[in-house]
PDB file of C-alpha atoms in Angstrom:
ATOM      1  CA  UNK A 292      -0.525  -0.168   0.140  1.00 45.00           C
ATOM      2  CA  UNK A 293       1.513   3.505  -0.677  1.00 51.00           C
ATOM      3  CA  UNK A 294       1.034   5.576   2.855  1.00 59.00           C
ATOM      4  CA  UNK A 295       2.223   8.704   0.789  1.00 73.00           C
ATOM      5  CA  UNK A 296      -0.206  11.855   2.287  1.00 86.00           C
ATOM      6  CA  UNK A 297       1.005  14.004   4.328  1.00 89.00           C
ATOM      7  CA  UNK A 298      -2.074  14.510   6.206  1.00 93.00           C
ATOM      8  CA  UNK A 299      -1.693  10.911   7.661  1.00 88.00           C
ATOM      9  CA  UNK A 300       0.945  10.188  10.064  1.00 82.00           C
ATOM     10  CA  UNK A 301       3.857   7.510   8.261  1.00 70.00           C
ATOM     11  CA  UNK A 302       3.800   4.497   9.024  1.00 67.00           C
ATOM     12  CA  UNK A 303       7.131   3.244   9.062  1.00 61.00           C
ATOM     13  CA  UNK A 304       8.118  -0.334  10.054  1.00 64.00           C
ATOM     14  CA  UNK A 305       7.567  -1.799  13.546  1.00 68.00           C
ATOM     15  CA  UNK A 306       8.989  -4.471  15.461  1.00 74.00           C
ATOM     16  CA  UNK A 307       7.935  -7.840  17.118  1.00 74.00           C
ATOM     17  CA  UNK A 308      10.009  -9.367  19.211  1.00 68.00           C
ATOM     18  CA  UNK A 309       8.167 -12.361  20.364  1.00 64.00           C
ATOM     19  CA  UNK A 310      10.947 -14.898  21.546  1.00 56.00           C
ATOM     20  CA  UNK A 311      11.349 -11.807  23.737  1.00 55.00           C
ATOM     21  CA  UNK A 312       8.032 -11.699  25.631  1.00 63.00           C
ATOM     22  CA  UNK A 313       7.450  -8.327  24.195  1.00 68.00           C
ATOM     23  CA  UNK A 314       4.351  -6.322  22.490  1.00 71.00           C
ATOM     24  CA  UNK A 315       4.892  -5.440  18.789  1.00 68.00           C
ATOM     25  CA  UNK A 316       5.653  -1.993  18.358  1.00 66.00           C
ATOM     26  CA  UNK A 317       4.362  -0.079  15.226  1.00 63.00           C
ATOM     27  CA  UNK A 318       6.740   2.821  13.759  1.00 60.00           C
ATOM     28  CA  UNK A 319       6.059   6.122  11.965  1.00 62.00           C
ATOM     29  CA  UNK A 320       7.815   9.099  11.483  1.00 68.00           C
ATOM     30  CA  UNK A 321       8.522  11.451  14.172  1.00 67.00           C
ATOM     31  CA  UNK A 322       6.163  14.215  14.011  1.00 67.00           C
ATOM     32  CA  UNK A 323       5.435  17.331  17.002  1.00 72.00           C
ATOM     33  CA  UNK A 324       3.680  16.034  20.492  1.00 75.00           C
ATOM     34  CA  UNK A 325       1.184  19.134  19.900  1.00 91.00           C
ATOM     35  CA  UNK A 326      -2.749  17.690  19.227  1.00 95.00           C
ATOM     36  CA  UNK A 327      -5.706  19.993  18.057  1.00 96.00           C
ATOM     37  CA  UNK A 328      -6.784  18.859  21.348  1.00 95.00           C
ATOM     38  CA  UNK A 329      -4.069  19.915  23.519  1.00 95.00           C
ATOM     39  CA  UNK A 330      -3.502  22.876  21.515  1.00 96.00           C
ATOM     40  CA  UNK A 331      -7.787  23.918  21.905  1.00 95.00           C
ATOM     41  CA  UNK A 332      -7.368  23.728  25.696  1.00 94.00           C
ATOM     42  CA  UNK A 333      -4.227  25.916  25.989  1.00 95.00           C
ATOM     43  CA  UNK A 334      -6.074  28.994  23.841  1.00 94.00           C
ATOM     44  CA  UNK A 335      -9.125  27.565  26.234  1.00 91.00           C
ATOM     45  CA  UNK A 336      -6.959  28.248  29.084  1.00 93.00           C
ATOM     46  CA  UNK A 337      -4.834  31.493  28.306  1.00 94.00           C
ATOM     47  CA  UNK A 338      -8.801  33.205  26.704  1.00 94.00           C
ATOM     48  CA  UNK A 339     -11.150  31.939  28.424  1.00 91.00           C
ATOM     49  CA  UNK A 340     -14.163  29.462  26.736  1.00 85.00           C
ATOM     50  CA  UNK A 341     -15.063  30.916  23.946  1.00 85.00           C
ATOM     51  CA  UNK A 342     -13.266  33.788  23.957  1.00 91.00           C
ATOM     52  CA  UNK A 343     -10.473  32.423  21.368  1.00 92.00           C
ATOM     53  CA  UNK A 344     -10.961  30.819  17.979  1.00 91.00           C
ATOM     54  CA  UNK A 345      -8.686  30.132  14.572  1.00 91.00           C
ATOM     55  CA  UNK A 346      -8.894  33.347  12.338  1.00 92.00           C
ATOM     56  CA  UNK A 347     -11.546  31.465   9.417  1.00 92.00           C
ATOM     57  CA  UNK A 348      -8.688  30.595   7.103  1.00 93.00           C
ATOM     58  CA  UNK A 349      -6.476  28.908   9.707  1.00 94.00           C
ATOM     59  CA  UNK A 350      -9.821  26.934  10.325  1.00 96.00           C
ATOM     60  CA  UNK A 351     -10.596  26.222   6.552  1.00 97.00           C
ATOM     61  CA  UNK A 352      -6.969  24.414   6.116  1.00 96.00           C
ATOM     62  CA  UNK A 353      -7.067  22.244   9.262  1.00 97.00           C
ATOM     63  CA  UNK A 354     -10.611  20.845   8.587  1.00 98.00           C
ATOM     64  CA  UNK A 355      -9.507  20.068   4.431  1.00 98.00           C
ATOM     65  CA  UNK A 356      -5.844  18.725   6.035  1.00 97.00           C
ATOM     66  CA  UNK A 357      -8.564  16.207   8.119  1.00 98.00           C
ATOM     67  CA  UNK A 358     -10.854  15.752   4.988  1.00 98.00           C
ATOM     68  CA  UNK A 359      -8.439  15.102   3.317  1.00 97.00           C
ATOM     69  CA  UNK A 360      -6.637  12.863   5.165  1.00 96.00           C
ATOM     70  CA  UNK A 361      -9.901  11.100   5.723  1.00 96.00           C
ATOM     71  CA  UNK A 362      -9.775  10.968   2.121  1.00 97.00           C
ATOM     72  CA  UNK A 363      -7.288   9.555   1.403  1.00 94.00           C
ATOM     73  CA  UNK A 364      -8.126   6.060   4.308  1.00 94.00           C
ATOM     74  CA  UNK A 365     -11.458   5.976   2.806  1.00 95.00           C
ATOM     75  CA  UNK A 366     -10.394   5.871  -0.554  1.00 94.00           C
ATOM     76  CA  UNK A 367      -8.061   2.431   0.380  1.00 91.00           C
ATOM     77  CA  UNK A 368      -9.369  -1.402  -1.093  1.00 88.00           C
ATOM     78  CA  UNK A 369     -10.963  -2.100   0.881  1.00 90.00           C
ATOM     79  CA  UNK A 370     -11.691   1.823   2.335  1.00 92.00           C
ATOM     80  CA  UNK A 371      -9.874   2.201   5.889  1.00 91.00           C
ATOM     81  CA  UNK A 372     -12.099   3.091   8.599  1.00 93.00           C
ATOM     82  CA  UNK A 373     -10.190   4.981  11.835  1.00 92.00           C
ATOM     83  CA  UNK A 374     -12.908   4.629  13.420  1.00 91.00           C
ATOM     84  CA  UNK A 375     -11.829   7.073  16.465  1.00 92.00           C
ATOM     85  CA  UNK A 376     -11.417  10.264  15.095  1.00 95.00           C
ATOM     86  CA  UNK A 377     -11.204  12.753  17.745  1.00 95.00           C
ATOM     87  CA  UNK A 378      -8.798  16.125  18.342  1.00 96.00           C
ATOM     88  CA  UNK A 379      -6.846  14.775  20.146  1.00 94.00           C
ATOM     89  CA  UNK A 380      -5.662  12.245  16.956  1.00 93.00           C
ATOM     90  CA  UNK A 381      -5.482  14.965  14.922  1.00 96.00           C
ATOM     91  CA  UNK A 382      -1.783  16.459  15.233  1.00 94.00           C
ATOM     92  CA  UNK A 383      -0.816  19.757  14.253  1.00 95.00           C
ATOM     93  CA  UNK A 384       2.554  20.640  12.544  1.00 92.00           C
ATOM     94  CA  UNK A 385       4.955  23.435  14.761  1.00 90.00           C
ATOM     95  CA  UNK A 386       4.563  25.830  12.151  1.00 91.00           C
ATOM     96  CA  UNK A 387       0.340  24.929  12.087  1.00 92.00           C
ATOM     97  CA  UNK A 388       0.231  24.721   8.852  1.00 92.00           C
ATOM     98  CA  UNK A 389      -0.464  21.470   9.237  1.00 94.00           C
ATOM     99  CA  UNK A 390      -2.526  18.286  10.234  1.00 96.00           C
ATOM    100  CA  UNK A 391      -2.234  15.242  10.840  1.00 94.00           C
ATOM    101  CA  UNK A 392      -4.477  11.869  11.345  1.00 94.00           C
ATOM    102  CA  UNK A 393      -2.660   9.962  13.800  1.00 91.00           C
ATOM    103  CA  UNK A 394      -3.245   6.582  15.869  1.00 83.00           C
ATOM    104  CA  UNK A 395      -5.095   4.245  14.228  1.00 67.00           C
ATOM    105  CA  UNK A 396      -5.455   1.604  17.662  1.00 53.00           C
ATOM    106  CA  UNK A 397      -9.217   1.069  16.465  1.00 53.00           C
ATOM    107  CA  UNK A 398      -8.688   1.257  12.466  1.00 54.00           C
ATOM    108  CA  UNK A 399     -10.897  -1.260   9.845  1.00 56.00           C
ATOM    109  CA  UNK A 400     -10.808  -1.913   7.411  1.00 56.00           C
ATOM    110  CA  UNK A 401     -14.683  -2.437   5.610  1.00 59.00           C
ATOM    111  CA  UNK A 402     -15.497  -5.366   3.381  1.00 56.00           C
ATOM    112  CA  UNK A 403     -18.675  -4.163   1.273  1.00 55.00           C
ATOM    113  CA  UNK A 404     -20.049  -7.255   0.374  1.00 46.00           C
ATOM    114  CA  UNK A 405     -20.068  -8.767   4.215  1.00 46.00           C
ATOM    115  CA  UNK A 406     -21.754  -8.109   6.869  1.00 44.00           C
ATOM    116  CA  UNK A 407     -19.187  -5.573   9.381  1.00 47.00           C
ATOM    117  CA  UNK A 408     -18.350  -6.119  12.680  1.00 49.00           C
ATOM    118  CA  UNK A 409     -20.263  -4.182  15.308  1.00 48.00           C
ATOM    119  CA  UNK A 410     -17.113  -5.161  18.623  1.00 48.00           C
ATOM    120  CA  UNK A 411     -15.790  -1.977  17.354  1.00 45.00           C
ATOM    121  CA  UNK A 412     -18.404  -0.021  18.426  1.00 43.00           C
ATOM    122  CA  UNK A 413     -18.222  -2.133  21.562  1.00 50.00           C
ATOM    123  CA  UNK A 414     -14.354  -1.078  22.586  1.00 48.00           C
ATOM    124  CA  UNK A 415     -15.040   2.681  21.986  1.00 47.00           C
ATOM    125  CA  UNK A 416     -18.166   2.877  24.309  1.00 48.00           C
ATOM    126  CA  UNK A 417     -15.309   1.991  26.909  1.00 47.00           C
ATOM    127  CA  UNK A 418     -13.553   4.569  26.329  1.00 44.00           C
ATOM    128  CA  UNK A 419     -15.519   7.058  27.770  1.00 44.00           C
ATOM    129  CA  UNK A 420     -17.030  10.835  27.379  1.00 42.00           C
ATOM    130  CA  UNK A 421     -14.647  12.297  25.224  1.00 48.00           C
ATOM    131  CA  UNK A 422     -14.844   9.274  22.964  1.00 78.00           C
ATOM    132  CA  UNK A 423     -18.304   9.355  22.463  1.00 82.00           C
ATOM    133  CA  UNK A 424     -18.582  12.947  22.052  1.00 89.00           C
ATOM    134  CA  UNK A 425     -17.437  12.753  18.607  1.00 93.00           C
ATOM    135  CA  UNK A 426     -18.787   9.430  18.348  1.00 91.00           C
ATOM    136  CA  UNK A 427     -21.905   8.932  15.197  1.00 93.00           C
ATOM    137  CA  UNK A 428     -25.232   8.252  17.197  1.00 91.00           C
ATOM    138  CA  UNK A 429     -26.462   5.434  14.982  1.00 91.00           C
ATOM    139  CA  UNK A 430     -23.848   3.707  16.841  1.00 88.00           C
ATOM    140  CA  UNK A 431     -25.761   3.486  19.598  1.00 82.00           C
ATOM    141  CA  UNK A 432     -27.748   0.689  17.227  1.00 80.00           C
ATOM    142  CA  UNK A 433     -25.312  -2.768  18.568  1.00 75.00           C
ATOM    143  CA  UNK A 434     -26.178  -3.863  15.116  1.00 79.00           C
ATOM    144  CA  UNK A 435     -23.673  -0.877  13.184  1.00 84.00           C
ATOM    145  CA  UNK A 436     -20.608  -0.986  13.116  1.00 87.00           C
ATOM    146  CA  UNK A 437     -18.173   1.812  12.460  1.00 91.00           C
ATOM    147  CA  UNK A 438     -18.460   2.805   9.022  1.00 94.00           C
ATOM    148  CA  UNK A 439     -16.752   5.978   5.942  1.00 96.00           C
ATOM    149  CA  UNK A 440     -20.094   7.989   7.144  1.00 97.00           C
ATOM    150  CA  UNK A 441     -19.509   7.746  10.616  1.00 95.00           C
ATOM    151  CA  UNK A 442     -15.837   8.876  10.458  1.00 96.00           C
ATOM    152  CA  UNK A 443     -17.260  11.806   8.662  1.00 98.00           C
ATOM    153  CA  UNK A 444     -19.897  12.043  10.929  1.00 98.00           C
ATOM    154  CA  UNK A 445     -16.787  12.785  13.504  1.00 97.00           C
ATOM    155  CA  UNK A 446     -14.864  15.031  12.005  1.00 98.00           C
ATOM    156  CA  UNK A 447     -17.645  16.944  11.128  1.00 99.00           C
ATOM    157  CA  UNK A 448     -18.097  17.650  15.183  1.00 98.00           C
ATOM    158  CA  UNK A 449     -14.969  18.172  15.052  1.00 98.00           C
ATOM    159  CA  UNK A 450     -14.694  20.926  12.059  1.00 98.00           C
ATOM    160  CA  UNK A 451     -17.093  22.583  15.119  1.00 98.00           C
ATOM    161  CA  UNK A 452     -14.321  22.833  17.221  1.00 97.00           C
ATOM    162  CA  UNK A 453     -12.106  24.369  15.053  1.00 97.00           C
ATOM    163  CA  UNK A 454     -14.004  27.097  14.089  1.00 96.00           C
ATOM    164  CA  UNK A 455     -15.510  28.424  17.174  1.00 96.00           C
ATOM    165  CA  UNK A 456     -12.313  27.385  19.789  1.00 95.00           C
ATOM    166  CA  UNK A 457     -14.891  25.188  21.976  1.00 94.00           C
ATOM    167  CA  UNK A 458     -15.247  21.975  23.166  1.00 92.00           C
ATOM    168  CA  UNK A 459     -18.878  20.206  21.329  1.00 92.00           C
ATOM    169  CA  UNK A 460     -21.724  19.587  24.389  1.00 89.00           C
ATOM    170  CA  UNK A 461     -18.776  20.679  26.797  1.00 84.00           C
ATOM    171  CA  UNK A 462     -22.845  21.882  28.313  1.00 79.00           C
ATOM    172  CA  UNK A 463     -24.345  18.645  27.940  1.00 77.00           C
ATOM    173  CA  UNK A 464     -22.415  15.727  27.961  1.00 71.00           C
ATOM    174  CA  UNK A 465     -24.547  14.420  30.456  1.00 71.00           C
ATOM    175  CA  UNK A 466     -27.461  14.187  27.238  1.00 74.00           C
ATOM    176  CA  UNK A 467     -24.595  12.295  25.343  1.00 73.00           C
ATOM    177  CA  UNK A 468     -25.534   9.091  27.575  1.00 66.00           C
ATOM    178  CA  UNK A 469     -29.142   9.167  26.538  1.00 72.00           C
ATOM    179  CA  UNK A 470     -29.043   7.320  23.078  1.00 69.00           C
ATOM    180  CA  UNK A 471     -33.069   8.666  22.361  1.00 68.00           C
ATOM    181  CA  UNK A 472     -31.409  12.116  22.997  1.00 69.00           C
ATOM    182  CA  UNK A 473     -27.889  11.994  21.070  1.00 74.00           C
ATOM    183  CA  UNK A 474     -29.726  11.116  17.814  1.00 79.00           C
ATOM    184  CA  UNK A 475     -30.535  15.038  18.012  1.00 84.00           C
ATOM    185  CA  UNK A 476     -27.898  16.406  19.344  1.00 89.00           C
ATOM    186  CA  UNK A 477     -25.514  19.116  17.910  1.00 94.00           C
ATOM    187  CA  UNK A 478     -23.338  22.062  18.367  1.00 94.00           C
ATOM    188  CA  UNK A 479     -25.316  25.560  17.826  1.00 94.00           C
ATOM    189  CA  UNK A 480     -23.959  26.246  14.525  1.00 96.00           C
ATOM    190  CA  UNK A 481     -24.851  30.408  14.995  1.00 94.00           C
ATOM    191  CA  UNK A 482     -20.828  30.305  16.678  1.00 91.00           C
ATOM    192  CA  UNK A 483     -19.452  29.447  13.677  1.00 94.00           C
ATOM    193  CA  UNK A 484     -21.110  32.673  12.237  1.00 91.00           C
ATOM    194  CA  UNK A 485     -20.789  31.801   8.520  1.00 94.00           C
ATOM    195  CA  UNK A 486     -23.969  30.760   6.517  1.00 96.00           C
ATOM    196  CA  UNK A 487     -22.025  28.642   3.659  1.00 96.00           C
ATOM    197  CA  UNK A 488     -19.347  26.324   6.206  1.00 98.00           C
ATOM    198  CA  UNK A 489     -22.996  26.057   7.923  1.00 98.00           C
ATOM    199  CA  UNK A 490     -24.248  23.872   5.516  1.00 98.00           C
ATOM    200  CA  UNK A 491     -21.250  22.221   4.509  1.00 99.00           C
ATOM    201  CA  UNK A 492     -20.790  20.775   8.766  1.00 99.00           C
ATOM    202  CA  UNK A 493     -24.510  20.409   9.075  1.00 98.00           C
ATOM    203  CA  UNK A 494     -24.826  18.204   5.551  1.00 99.00           C
ATOM    204  CA  UNK A 495     -21.117  15.856   7.267  1.00 99.00           C
ATOM    205  CA  UNK A 496     -22.879  15.175  10.370  1.00 98.00           C
ATOM    206  CA  UNK A 497     -26.630  14.425   9.085  1.00 97.00           C
ATOM    207  CA  UNK A 498     -29.120  12.461  10.970  1.00 94.00           C
ATOM    208  CA  UNK A 499     -29.092  10.326   7.685  1.00 96.00           C
ATOM    209  CA  UNK A 500     -26.112   8.437   6.962  1.00 96.00           C
ATOM    210  CA  UNK A 501     -26.355   8.226   3.991  1.00 96.00           C
ATOM    211  CA  UNK A 502     -26.785  11.664   3.011  1.00 98.00           C
ATOM    212  CA  UNK A 503     -23.819  12.676   4.765  1.00 99.00           C
ATOM    213  CA  UNK A 504     -20.889  14.167   1.624  1.00 99.00           C
ATOM    214  CA  UNK A 505     -17.658  11.993   1.858  1.00 98.00           C
ATOM    215  CA  UNK A 506     -14.915  12.996   3.567  1.00 98.00           C
ATOM    216  CA  UNK A 507     -13.398  14.492  -1.059  1.00 98.00           C
ATOM    217  CA  UNK A 508     -16.850  16.242  -1.657  1.00 99.00           C
ATOM    218  CA  UNK A 509     -16.188  18.011   2.359  1.00 99.00           C
ATOM    219  CA  UNK A 510     -12.605  18.997   1.287  1.00 98.00           C
ATOM    220  CA  UNK A 511     -13.447  20.174  -2.666  1.00 98.00           C
ATOM    221  CA  UNK A 512     -17.135  21.913  -1.293  1.00 98.00           C
ATOM    222  CA  UNK A 513     -14.419  23.538   1.668  1.00 98.00           C
ATOM    223  CA  UNK A 514     -11.301  24.095  -1.313  1.00 97.00           C
ATOM    224  CA  UNK A 515     -14.296  26.208  -2.951  1.00 96.00           C
ATOM    225  CA  UNK A 516     -15.027  28.441   0.047  1.00 96.00           C
ATOM    226  CA  UNK A 517     -11.610  29.533   0.450  1.00 94.00           C
ATOM    227  CA  UNK A 518     -10.973  30.435  -3.275  1.00 92.00           C
ATOM    228  CA  UNK A 519     -14.748  32.495  -2.417  1.00 89.00           C
ATOM    229  CA  UNK A 520     -13.674  34.240   0.067  1.00 84.00           C
ATOM    230  CA  UNK A 521      -9.677  34.976  -2.105  1.00 81.00           C
ATOM    231  CA  UNK A 522     -12.324  36.309  -4.785  1.00 76.00           C
ATOM    232  CA  UNK A 523     -14.148  37.936  -2.387  1.00 68.00           C
ATOM    233  CA  UNK A 524     -11.367  39.832  -0.726  1.00 58.00           C
ATOM    234  CA  UNK A 525      -9.560  41.037  -4.609  1.00 65.00           C
ATOM    235  CA  UNK A 526     -12.503  42.651  -5.127  1.00 62.00           C
ATOM    236  CA  UNK A 527     -12.937  44.264  -2.249  1.00 52.00           C
ATOM    237  CA  UNK A 528      -9.085  44.937  -2.299  1.00 56.00           C
ATOM    238  CA  UNK A 529      -9.371  46.353  -5.616  1.00 58.00           C
ATOM    239  CA  UNK A 530     -12.182  48.781  -4.756  1.00 61.00           C
ATOM    240  CA  UNK A 531      -9.081  51.079  -3.055  1.00 57.00           C
ATOM    241  CA  UNK A 532      -6.677  50.708  -5.862  1.00 55.00           C
TER     242      UNK A 532
END
């Protein structure tokens, strides 16, 4: 498999010394130790909750990087599902210009011709509300296993956090335990303040999984928003030249 993707932490190899009684060790490229979760938490601590957010171009850049990485995984044959996408598993470059998807501890491949194994959902449930926060509501049904659409839902919640600088459901975490409430509970989109971006995010966390766009489609939509913003800026700038 060709794993060359700048938005995925690169696999370098593994060490498997069973004779020494040691567990296999996965080797990856050396990356910054700053996760998106750490970065956003530091800003909240410094400025206060809801008082800071990245500027629009930085936000879109991070969202695009995440979706590119996700699209790469989903384009493999068979598709690779991350299953535990969250800010703690997104690594920022030292200059904050790039983002990489890491930690495939729950990752799995999907064979669309076979029944999906729901056991990953059970493992995810045991990780607590930190992971629960980003989990697609349909996974509450134990007959449903993680797939491309559940990864996309997770990415939508993360996009909301990137664009608002806040943690989703921070004041309603107790409601996530109620499966009937979780189906319809979403973060408040008014905090994003940009309708075209709101439309992208709302489509990605749509209640009906089949109506969610693919990660590749989201990436194209976000890149289109950047072009729109740049065009409007150039028009605005030309008025003063």
